[in-house]
């Protein structure tokens, strides 16, 4: 397999609003990030993915951009940003910016012009259609609830917004728009950034004619007509030719609804599109047929199926990203681990499970200290537009009960990931001296970075070790993955193979002790315990092991 620095890297995602506030206004900022660069270096990560810091009215916390080449006032200035880049590079770390070009803000100058008249030169930068029979042009629902169309009186037409109505979709069919985007990307790369994380990049090509979802409902999910659309590969190849191929970058595309077959094209090994994508399949194993708010207990066998499909599917063609957390997902220790009695053990187990797979691992801020989901009593304490739109649709305009919907917010709401980073046990977890924009999780006195950094047995110290191991053992990056003991509903075990070496990874996903038998075809002699989350002694014979609650073990066999 071809080697590459971005395969060997570990990425750390910063959600700037919640990371660290340097000026006491309650909102994280760039200077705040700069103050924490040594912390990131100490953790050992190679690349920072910075969620959007561009000018934005913050309808969707920066994912609605009104100027792609300016910094949001609340986050600081372009000088601060230059200092951040310099601070990262001087410490040997790289910077990936968030590229949000499926849509802009409705306050972007392009949209302000576009809505003025049908013959405005910017009209065609967005997707405008006349109504049909007095209603929306088609029946698509927005990912943030309600219709995906907004009527605009000025020209008596509707514009498409797959997200909020303040996030109009850009019209990628327009070559002038595409060129503007490529120029903007080039401008950032010339400033010295090292790559892009591309927001919902597989939604940029919509099916010709924008057909309604079948079934005749007034509002329905139209994903088949805008996910992995007909021209998406053509656009990405053009972007690659025009921009990416001229730089040595790391790129990851966020691709909801992409299959492994799609991923092989997006992340093809010839490198004509992107380096890797974010799949959503493993994030859907606890959702019912109605989508993310339709809570469903998850099963280890489902996780095995999905992870194995992606590991095997991309091993010869493509490359995986590895993540269990980001700013859109609940905290993994609350979701797939145990956030009470076995919080530390299960957070370490989940880190092991993920970091030993083939792909580039992504850590989301706070994951490295085992931050958990939060339960605010009042809906008013939540900020996320997705939560509020969903609540309005289901409870205020619909007939679902408040308690049931609040429960789904506790389990799946995006604000679980967005509560401020817990730095220490002082007021507001050391995040701000002011009033935080979103309340701090009350468990910060126990869970915080300061105590984690000082403690050699902490989750932080364990993550340091996981990251270091990847640098020491090629097999962790490049080895071939194979699942073992497929049927086991308690233990997730797999091997990695490279040359004459084998790595065995064994993870107990339950709070019960359990026995594990290594398959007899694995030569378990002369093993070496690389890492474990209990103080387990190395042993010559690992043919049969009794695992403790949430125990994780990684052996290197030669
Ligand atoms: C995906 C981003 O990760 C999410 O936070 C955002 O709301 C949507 N795309 C829209 O940009």
mmCIF file of C-alpha atoms in Angstrom, residues 140-149 161 219 389 393:
data_model
loop_
_atom_site.group_PDB
_atom_site.id
_atom_site.type_symbol
_atom_site.label_atom_id
_atom_site.label_comp_id
_atom_site.label_asym_id
_atom_site.label_seq_id
_atom_site.Cartn_x
_atom_site.Cartn_y
_atom_site.Cartn_z
ATOM 1 C CA UNK A 140 -38.221 17.596 -0.175
ATOM 2 C CA UNK A 141 -37.843 18.143 3.548
ATOM 3 C CA UNK A 142 -34.942 20.041 5.008
ATOM 4 C CA UNK A 143 -32.434 18.110 7.116
ATOM 5 C CA UNK A 144 -33.353 20.596 9.854
ATOM 6 C CA UNK A 145 -37.134 19.859 9.578
ATOM 7 C CA UNK A 146 -39.841 21.495 7.487
ATOM 8 C CA UNK A 147 -39.779 22.115 3.746
ATOM 9 C CA UNK A 148 -36.436 22.438 1.959
ATOM 10 C CA UNK A 149 -37.862 25.427 0.053
ATOM 11 C CA UNK A 161 -32.125 25.048 1.388
ATOM 12 C CA UNK A 219 -43.193 16.736 2.596
ATOM 13 C CA UNK A 389 -36.661 23.079 14.719
ATOM 14 C CA UNK A 393 -42.216 20.370 14.457
#
